[in-house]
PDB file of C-alpha atoms in Angstrom:
ATOM      1  CA  MET A 216     -18.851  17.430  -1.896  1.00  0.00           C
ATOM      2  CA  ILE A 217     -15.929  16.973   0.456  1.00  0.00           C
ATOM      3  CA  ASN A 218     -16.874  18.160   3.907  1.00  0.00           C
ATOM      4  CA  LYS A 219     -14.783  16.314   6.440  1.00  0.00           C
ATOM      5  CA  LYS A 220     -11.179  16.631   7.544  1.00  0.00           C
ATOM      6  CA  PRO A 221      -8.755  13.756   6.851  1.00  0.00           C
ATOM      7  CA  ILE A 222      -7.363  11.599   9.589  1.00  0.00           C
ATOM      8  CA  THR A 223      -3.930  12.755  10.670  1.00  0.00           C
ATOM      9  CA  PHE A 224      -0.608  11.012  10.161  1.00  0.00           C
ATOM     10  CA  ILE A 225      -0.200  10.377  13.874  1.00  0.00           C
ATOM     11  CA  PHE A 226      -3.141   7.960  13.783  1.00  0.00           C
ATOM     12  CA  LEU A 227      -1.766   6.231  10.694  1.00  0.00           C
ATOM     13  CA  ALA A 228       1.580   5.844  12.421  1.00  0.00           C
ATOM     14  CA  ILE A 229      -0.119   3.621  14.997  1.00  0.00           C
ATOM     15  CA  PHE A 230      -0.568   1.080  12.195  1.00  0.00           C
ATOM     16  CA  LEU A 231       3.198   0.810  11.842  1.00  0.00           C
ATOM     17  CA  THR A 232       3.638  -0.109  15.496  1.00  0.00           C
ATOM     18  CA  SER A 233       1.041  -2.853  15.284  1.00  0.00           C
ATOM     19  CA  PHE A 234       2.823  -4.475  12.348  1.00  0.00           C
ATOM     20  CA  VAL A 235       6.508  -4.225  13.230  1.00  0.00           C
ATOM     21  CA  THR A 236       6.087  -5.532  16.785  1.00  0.00           C
ATOM     22  CA  ASP A 237       4.596  -8.826  15.602  1.00  0.00           C
ATOM     23  CA  LYS A 238       6.816 -11.832  16.270  1.00  0.00           C
ATOM     24  CA  PRO A 239       8.445 -13.166  13.068  1.00  0.00           C
ATOM     25  CA  GLU A 240       7.274 -16.727  13.702  1.00  0.00           C
ATOM     26  CA  LYS A 241       3.659 -15.637  13.270  1.00  0.00           C
ATOM     27  CA  TRP A 242       4.169 -15.111   9.544  1.00  0.00           C
ATOM     28  CA  LYS A 243       3.641 -18.045   7.167  1.00  0.00           C
ATOM     29  CA  LEU A 244       5.401 -18.055   3.796  1.00  0.00           C
ATOM     30  CA  GLU A 245       2.667 -18.310   1.136  1.00  0.00           C
ATOM     31  CA  LYS A 246       4.660 -17.579  -2.042  1.00  0.00           C
ATOM     32  CA  ASN A 247       8.300 -17.189  -3.041  1.00  0.00           C
ATOM     33  CA  LYS A 248       8.539 -16.339  -6.725  1.00  0.00           C
ATOM     34  CA  ASN A 249      10.416 -13.865  -8.959  1.00  0.00           C
ATOM     35  CA  GLY A 250      12.310 -12.538  -5.970  1.00  0.00           C
ATOM     36  CA  VAL A 251       9.119 -11.646  -4.101  1.00  0.00           C
ATOM     37  CA  LYS A 252       8.200 -13.360  -0.841  1.00  0.00           C
ATOM     38  CA  VAL A 253       4.601 -13.213   0.376  1.00  0.00           C
ATOM     39  CA  TYR A 254       3.719 -14.028   3.981  1.00  0.00           C
ATOM     40  CA  SER A 255       0.431 -14.146   5.866  1.00  0.00           C
ATOM     41  CA  TYR A 256      -0.948 -14.670   9.327  1.00  0.00           C
ATOM     42  CA  ILE A 257      -4.259 -14.372  11.132  1.00  0.00           C
ATOM     43  CA  PRO A 258      -4.091 -12.375  14.390  1.00  0.00           C
ATOM     44  CA  LYS A 259      -5.564 -13.974  17.488  1.00  0.00           C
ATOM     45  CA  GLY A 260      -9.266 -13.330  17.744  1.00  0.00           C
ATOM     46  CA  GLU A 261      -9.616 -12.378  14.079  1.00  0.00           C
ATOM     47  CA  SER A 262     -10.467 -14.284  10.901  1.00  0.00           C
ATOM     48  CA  LEU A 263      -8.869 -12.215   8.111  1.00  0.00           C
ATOM     49  CA  LYS A 264      -5.300 -12.724   6.998  1.00  0.00           C
ATOM     50  CA  GLU A 265      -2.750  -9.929   7.131  1.00  0.00           C
ATOM     51  CA  ILE A 266      -0.183  -9.875   4.333  1.00  0.00           C
ATOM     52  CA  LYS A 267       3.522  -9.058   4.311  1.00  0.00           C
ATOM     53  CA  MET A 268       5.707  -8.957   1.186  1.00  0.00           C
ATOM     54  CA  ASN A 269       9.437  -8.534   0.774  1.00  0.00           C
ATOM     55  CA  THR A 270      11.830  -8.048  -2.131  1.00  0.00           C
ATOM     56  CA  VAL A 271      15.121  -6.306  -2.949  1.00  0.00           C
ATOM     57  CA  VAL A 272      15.442  -4.042  -5.979  1.00  0.00           C
ATOM     58  CA  LYS A 273      18.196  -1.854  -7.415  1.00  0.00           C
ATOM     59  CA  THR A 274      16.582   1.590  -7.438  1.00  0.00           C
ATOM     60  CA  SER A 275      16.560   4.913  -5.619  1.00  0.00           C
ATOM     61  CA  LEU A 276      14.400   6.161  -2.771  1.00  0.00           C
ATOM     62  CA  SER A 277      13.200   9.004  -4.966  1.00  0.00           C
ATOM     63  CA  ALA A 278      12.072   6.521  -7.609  1.00  0.00           C
ATOM     64  CA  VAL A 279       9.891   4.574  -5.180  1.00  0.00           C
ATOM     65  CA  VAL A 280       8.385   7.823  -3.921  1.00  0.00           C
ATOM     66  CA  SER A 281       7.742   8.951  -7.488  1.00  0.00           C
ATOM     67  CA  VAL A 282       5.766   5.797  -8.257  1.00  0.00           C
ATOM     68  CA  LEU A 283       3.663   6.281  -5.134  1.00  0.00           C
ATOM     69  CA  GLN A 284       3.151  10.017  -5.742  1.00  0.00           C
ATOM     70  CA  ASN A 285       1.739   9.447  -9.231  1.00  0.00           C
ATOM     71  CA  VAL A 286      -1.716   8.380  -8.096  1.00  0.00           C
ATOM     72  CA  SER A 287      -3.277   8.493 -11.568  1.00  0.00           C
ATOM     73  CA  ASP A 288      -0.848   5.776 -12.695  1.00  0.00           C
ATOM     74  CA  TYR A 289      -1.985   3.281 -10.041  1.00  0.00           C
ATOM     75  CA  THR A 290      -4.228   1.718 -12.685  1.00  0.00           C
ATOM     76  CA  ASP A 291      -1.047   0.672 -14.526  1.00  0.00           C
ATOM     77  CA  TRP A 292       0.406  -1.431 -11.740  1.00  0.00           C
ATOM     78  CA  ILE A 293      -2.059  -2.065  -8.894  1.00  0.00           C
ATOM     79  CA  TYR A 294      -3.923  -5.312  -9.473  1.00  0.00           C
ATOM     80  CA  ASN A 295      -7.472  -4.764 -10.806  1.00  0.00           C
ATOM     81  CA  CYS A 296      -7.355  -1.020 -10.060  1.00  0.00           C
ATOM     82  CA  THR A 297      -9.587   0.639 -12.666  1.00  0.00           C
ATOM     83  CA  THR A 298      -9.797   4.179 -11.267  1.00  0.00           C
ATOM     84  CA  SER A 299      -7.352   6.179  -9.177  1.00  0.00           C
ATOM     85  CA  LYS A 300      -7.476   9.935  -8.806  1.00  0.00           C
ATOM     86  CA  THR A 301      -6.183  12.540  -6.407  1.00  0.00           C
ATOM     87  CA  ILE A 302      -8.806  14.331  -4.346  1.00  0.00           C
ATOM     88  CA  LYS A 303      -6.498  16.671  -2.480  1.00  0.00           C
ATOM     89  CA  LYS A 304      -2.808  17.257  -1.770  1.00  0.00           C
ATOM     90  CA  ASN A 305      -2.531  18.344   1.844  1.00  0.00           C
ATOM     91  CA  ASN A 306       1.175  18.985   1.327  1.00  0.00           C
ATOM     92  CA  LYS A 307       4.037  17.608  -0.750  1.00  0.00           C
ATOM     93  CA  SER A 308       4.094  14.305   1.134  1.00  0.00           C
ATOM     94  CA  GLU A 309       0.430  13.765   2.052  1.00  0.00           C
ATOM     95  CA  THR A 310      -2.264  12.861  -0.470  1.00  0.00           C
ATOM     96  CA  ILE A 311      -5.955  11.993  -0.292  1.00  0.00           C
ATOM     97  CA  TYR A 312      -7.179   9.922  -3.215  1.00  0.00           C
ATOM     98  CA  TYR A 313     -10.054   7.818  -4.509  1.00  0.00           C
ATOM     99  CA  SER A 314      -9.651   4.306  -5.877  1.00  0.00           C
ATOM    100  CA  VAL A 315     -11.878   1.702  -7.546  1.00  0.00           C
ATOM    101  CA  SER A 316     -11.047  -1.999  -7.813  1.00  0.00           C
ATOM    102  CA  ASP A 317     -12.654  -4.365 -10.281  1.00  0.00           C
ATOM    103  CA  ALA A 318     -14.036  -7.590  -8.810  1.00  0.00           C
ATOM    104  CA  PRO A 319     -15.024 -10.777 -10.653  1.00  0.00           C
ATOM    105  CA  TRP A 320     -18.715 -11.428 -11.197  1.00  0.00           C
ATOM    106  CA  PRO A 321     -20.915 -11.808  -9.192  1.00  0.00           C
ATOM    107  CA  ILE A 322     -18.995  -9.773  -6.599  1.00  0.00           C
ATOM    108  CA  ASP A 323     -19.572  -6.009  -6.717  1.00  0.00           C
ATOM    109  CA  ASN A 324     -16.659  -3.695  -7.467  1.00  0.00           C
ATOM    110  CA  ARG A 325     -15.021  -2.011  -4.481  1.00  0.00           C
ATOM    111  CA  ASP A 326     -14.077   1.619  -3.927  1.00  0.00           C
ATOM    112  CA  MET A 327     -12.381   3.559  -1.136  1.00  0.00           C
ATOM    113  CA  VAL A 328     -11.116   6.977  -0.115  1.00  0.00           C
ATOM    114  CA  LEU A 329      -7.568   6.827   1.221  1.00  0.00           C
ATOM    115  CA  ILE A 330      -4.974   9.072   2.772  1.00  0.00           C
ATOM    116  CA  ASN A 331      -1.289   8.438   2.142  1.00  0.00           C
ATOM    117  CA  LYS A 332       1.609   9.973   4.049  1.00  0.00           C
ATOM    118  CA  ILE A 333       5.256   9.574   3.035  1.00  0.00           C
ATOM    119  CA  HIS A 334       7.907  10.071   5.688  1.00  0.00           C
ATOM    120  CA  GLN A 335      11.667   9.570   5.821  1.00  0.00           C
ATOM    121  CA  ASP A 336      13.695   8.860   8.920  1.00  0.00           C
ATOM    122  CA  LYS A 337      16.556  11.290   8.450  1.00  0.00           C
ATOM    123  CA  LYS A 338      19.022   9.178  10.422  1.00  0.00           C
ATOM    124  CA  SER A 339      18.465   5.749   8.865  1.00  0.00           C
ATOM    125  CA  LYS A 340      17.179   7.162   5.522  1.00  0.00           C
ATOM    126  CA  ILE A 341      14.355   4.590   5.659  1.00  0.00           C
ATOM    127  CA  VAL A 342      11.261   5.805   3.824  1.00  0.00           C
ATOM    128  CA  TYR A 343       7.774   4.888   5.024  1.00  0.00           C
ATOM    129  CA  SER A 344       4.594   5.233   3.004  1.00  0.00           C
ATOM    130  CA  ILE A 345       1.543   4.770   5.222  1.00  0.00           C
ATOM    131  CA  THR A 346      -1.987   4.469   3.838  1.00  0.00           C
ATOM    132  CA  GLY A 347      -5.343   4.217   5.571  1.00  0.00           C
ATOM    133  CA  ILE A 348      -9.021   4.973   5.079  1.00  0.00           C
ATOM    134  CA  SER A 349      -9.659   8.719   5.007  1.00  0.00           C
ATOM    135  CA  SER A 350     -12.504  10.430   6.815  1.00  0.00           C
ATOM    136  CA  TYR A 351     -13.057  12.642   3.791  1.00  0.00           C
ATOM    137  CA  TYR A 352     -16.566  12.105   2.518  1.00  0.00           C
ATOM    138  CA  ILE A 353     -17.240  10.934  -1.011  1.00  0.00           C
ATOM    139  CA  PRO A 354     -20.834   9.815  -1.747  1.00  0.00           C
ATOM    140  CA  LYS A 355     -21.118   6.048  -1.996  1.00  0.00           C
ATOM    141  CA  ASN A 356     -21.810   4.534  -5.392  1.00  0.00           C
ATOM    142  CA  LYS A 357     -24.857   2.259  -5.201  1.00  0.00           C
ATOM    143  CA  ASN A 358     -23.220  -0.108  -7.682  1.00  0.00           C
ATOM    144  CA  MET A 359     -20.123  -0.606  -5.527  1.00  0.00           C
ATOM    145  CA  VAL A 360     -19.169  -1.654  -2.017  1.00  0.00           C
ATOM    146  CA  ARG A 361     -17.180   0.896  -0.023  1.00  0.00           C
ATOM    147  CA  ILE A 362     -14.187  -0.822   1.593  1.00  0.00           C
ATOM    148  CA  PRO A 363     -14.540  -0.132   5.334  1.00  0.00           C
ATOM    149  CA  LYS A 364     -11.039  -0.935   6.574  1.00  0.00           C
ATOM    150  CA  MET A 365      -7.589  -0.787   4.999  1.00  0.00           C
ATOM    151  CA  LYS A 366      -4.096  -0.350   6.431  1.00  0.00           C
ATOM    152  CA  GLY A 367      -1.047  -0.422   4.182  1.00  0.00           C
ATOM    153  CA  ILE A 368       2.600   0.299   4.933  1.00  0.00           C
ATOM    154  CA  TRP A 369       5.526   0.422   2.536  1.00  0.00           C
ATOM    155  CA  LYS A 370       8.974   0.368   4.131  1.00  0.00           C
ATOM    156  CA  PHE A 371      11.951   1.165   1.900  1.00  0.00           C
ATOM    157  CA  THR A 372      15.319   0.463   3.498  1.00  0.00           C
ATOM    158  CA  PRO A 373      18.428   1.555   1.565  1.00  0.00           C
ATOM    159  CA  LEU A 374      21.134  -1.083   1.217  1.00  0.00           C
ATOM    160  CA  LYS A 375      24.634  -1.014  -0.267  1.00  0.00           C
ATOM    161  CA  ASN A 376      25.421  -0.545  -3.963  1.00  0.00           C
ATOM    162  CA  GLY A 377      22.148   1.193  -4.809  1.00  0.00           C
ATOM    163  CA  TYR A 378      19.789  -1.559  -3.662  1.00  0.00           C
ATOM    164  CA  VAL A 379      16.622  -1.022  -1.633  1.00  0.00           C
ATOM    165  CA  ASN A 380      14.871  -3.570   0.567  1.00  0.00           C
ATOM    166  CA  ILE A 381      11.133  -3.233  -0.016  1.00  0.00           C
ATOM    167  CA  GLU A 382       8.622  -4.436   2.532  1.00  0.00           C
ATOM    168  CA  TYR A 383       4.861  -4.046   2.254  1.00  0.00           C
ATOM    169  CA  LEU A 384       2.311  -4.829   4.939  1.00  0.00           C
ATOM    170  CA  LEU A 385      -1.415  -4.975   4.258  1.00  0.00           C
ATOM    171  CA  LYS A 386      -4.561  -5.458   6.292  1.00  0.00           C
ATOM    172  CA  VAL A 387      -7.856  -5.008   4.469  1.00  0.00           C
ATOM    173  CA  ASP A 388     -11.507  -5.819   4.976  1.00  0.00           C
ATOM    174  CA  ILE A 389     -13.177  -5.713   1.557  1.00  0.00           C
ATOM    175  CA  GLY A 390     -16.647  -5.399   3.090  1.00  0.00           C
ATOM    176  CA  GLY A 391     -19.898  -6.657   1.636  1.00  0.00           C
ATOM    177  CA  LYS A 392     -21.135 -10.205   2.025  1.00  0.00           C
ATOM    178  CA  VAL A 393     -17.994 -12.082   0.970  1.00  0.00           C
ATOM    179  CA  PRO A 394     -17.081 -14.579   3.728  1.00  0.00           C
ATOM    180  CA  ASN A 395     -13.659 -14.054   5.273  1.00  0.00           C
ATOM    181  CA  TRP A 396     -12.584 -17.585   4.393  1.00  0.00           C
ATOM    182  CA  VAL A 397     -13.192 -16.797   0.715  1.00  0.00           C
ATOM    183  CA  THR A 398     -11.222 -13.560   0.984  1.00  0.00           C
ATOM    184  CA  ASN A 399      -8.348 -15.450   2.633  1.00  0.00           C
ATOM    185  CA  MET A 400      -8.168 -17.876  -0.296  1.00  0.00           C
ATOM    186  CA  PHE A 401      -7.273 -15.124  -2.752  1.00  0.00           C
ATOM    187  CA  ILE A 402      -5.817 -12.351  -0.624  1.00  0.00           C
ATOM    188  CA  THR A 403      -2.178 -13.093  -1.491  1.00  0.00           C
ATOM    189  CA  TYR A 404      -2.670 -13.043  -5.273  1.00  0.00           C
ATOM    190  CA  GLY A 405      -3.556  -9.384  -5.800  1.00  0.00           C
ATOM    191  CA  PRO A 406      -0.792  -7.939  -3.591  1.00  0.00           C
ATOM    192  CA  TYR A 407       1.790 -10.169  -5.278  1.00  0.00           C
ATOM    193  CA  GLN A 408       0.724  -8.983  -8.734  1.00  0.00           C
ATOM    194  CA  SER A 409       0.784  -5.374  -7.502  1.00  0.00           C
ATOM    195  CA  MET A 410       4.323  -5.776  -6.161  1.00  0.00           C
ATOM    196  CA  ARG A 411       5.434  -7.130  -9.517  1.00  0.00           C
ATOM    197  CA  GLY A 412       3.800  -4.132 -11.189  1.00  0.00           C
ATOM    198  CA  PHE A 413       5.439  -1.755  -8.727  1.00  0.00           C
ATOM    199  CA  ILE A 414       8.894  -3.164  -9.468  1.00  0.00           C
ATOM    200  CA  LYS A 415       8.305  -2.786 -13.202  1.00  0.00           C
ATOM    201  CA  ALA A 416       7.099   0.804 -12.771  1.00  0.00           C
ATOM    202  CA  LEU A 417      10.343   1.728 -11.002  1.00  0.00           C
ATOM    203  CA  ASN A 418      12.159   1.399 -14.343  1.00  0.00           C
ATOM    204  CA  HIS A 419      10.116   4.093 -16.075  1.00  0.00           C
ATOM    205  CA  GLU A 420      12.336   7.026 -17.029  1.00  0.00           C
ATOM    206  CA  ARG A 421      10.389   9.687 -15.160  1.00  0.00           C
ATOM    207  CA  HIS A 422      10.665   7.724 -11.917  1.00  0.00           C
ATOM    208  CA  VAL A 423      14.348   6.952 -12.429  1.00  0.00           C
ATOM    209  CA  LYS A 424      15.041  10.692 -12.874  1.00  0.00           C
ATOM    210  CA  ALA A 425      12.732  11.890 -10.075  1.00  0.00           C
ATOM    211  CA  THR A 426      14.030  13.920  -7.124  1.00  0.00           C
ATOM    212  CA  TYR A 427      12.280  15.292  -4.037  1.00  0.00           C
ATOM    213  CA  ASP A 428      13.449  17.891  -1.557  1.00  0.00           C
ATOM    214  CA  PHE A 429      11.969  15.887   1.331  1.00  0.00           C
ATOM    215  CA  ILE A 430      13.769  12.664   0.347  1.00  0.00           C
ATOM    216  CA  GLU A 431      17.509  12.262   0.964  1.00  0.00           C
ATOM    217  CA  GLU A 432      19.407   9.502  -0.817  1.00  0.00           C
ATOM    218  CA  PRO A 433      21.936   7.548   1.273  1.00  0.00           C
ATOM    219  CA  ASN A 434      25.652   8.112   0.904  1.00  0.00           C
ATOM    220  CA  GLU A 435      27.465   5.105  -0.525  1.00  0.00           C
TER     221      GLU A 435
END
């Protein structure tokens, strides 16, 4: 039974500040393939890598929002996501959902309850999608490890001629007894595969045709 209120967007917005103020030279290029660049760095005093990805795609802002709004389809494009379902829609741009990720044996599968907020800067037309752990309570599954910490930010910046610059920033602690150095060895692979899946999903007809009254497309 759900019995707690979700964290508010204002707290999630703090995540954005922590990412965008980092100096560019801190990021190390880990992969540059198929038009997707993957960077990482380990903040001072910490041992887990943070991930940043960047690519440019010809699409619309409404299409990227449509992919993110269709939570049940996350299993189609998020790496190793086996379950994804909406718990509650707080409003048209804020969603609480539950997700399960498959992990290779002998590591236990992971699950988490997340809150996602989509926001557009009306002046720049940049769209942000900010995700973090929700305080909504879902009973823990004894066969899984509940992910304790996750911060994710999509930034969609409209460019000329119908192109969109896509940037994704991720910080996650998968919990359990997996050493951080092991997590760091593989942490770039899953996000890269997910970005590739996200780009592919943008071409689906229902996303191409999607429109939202809270998303304004840029004028050419």
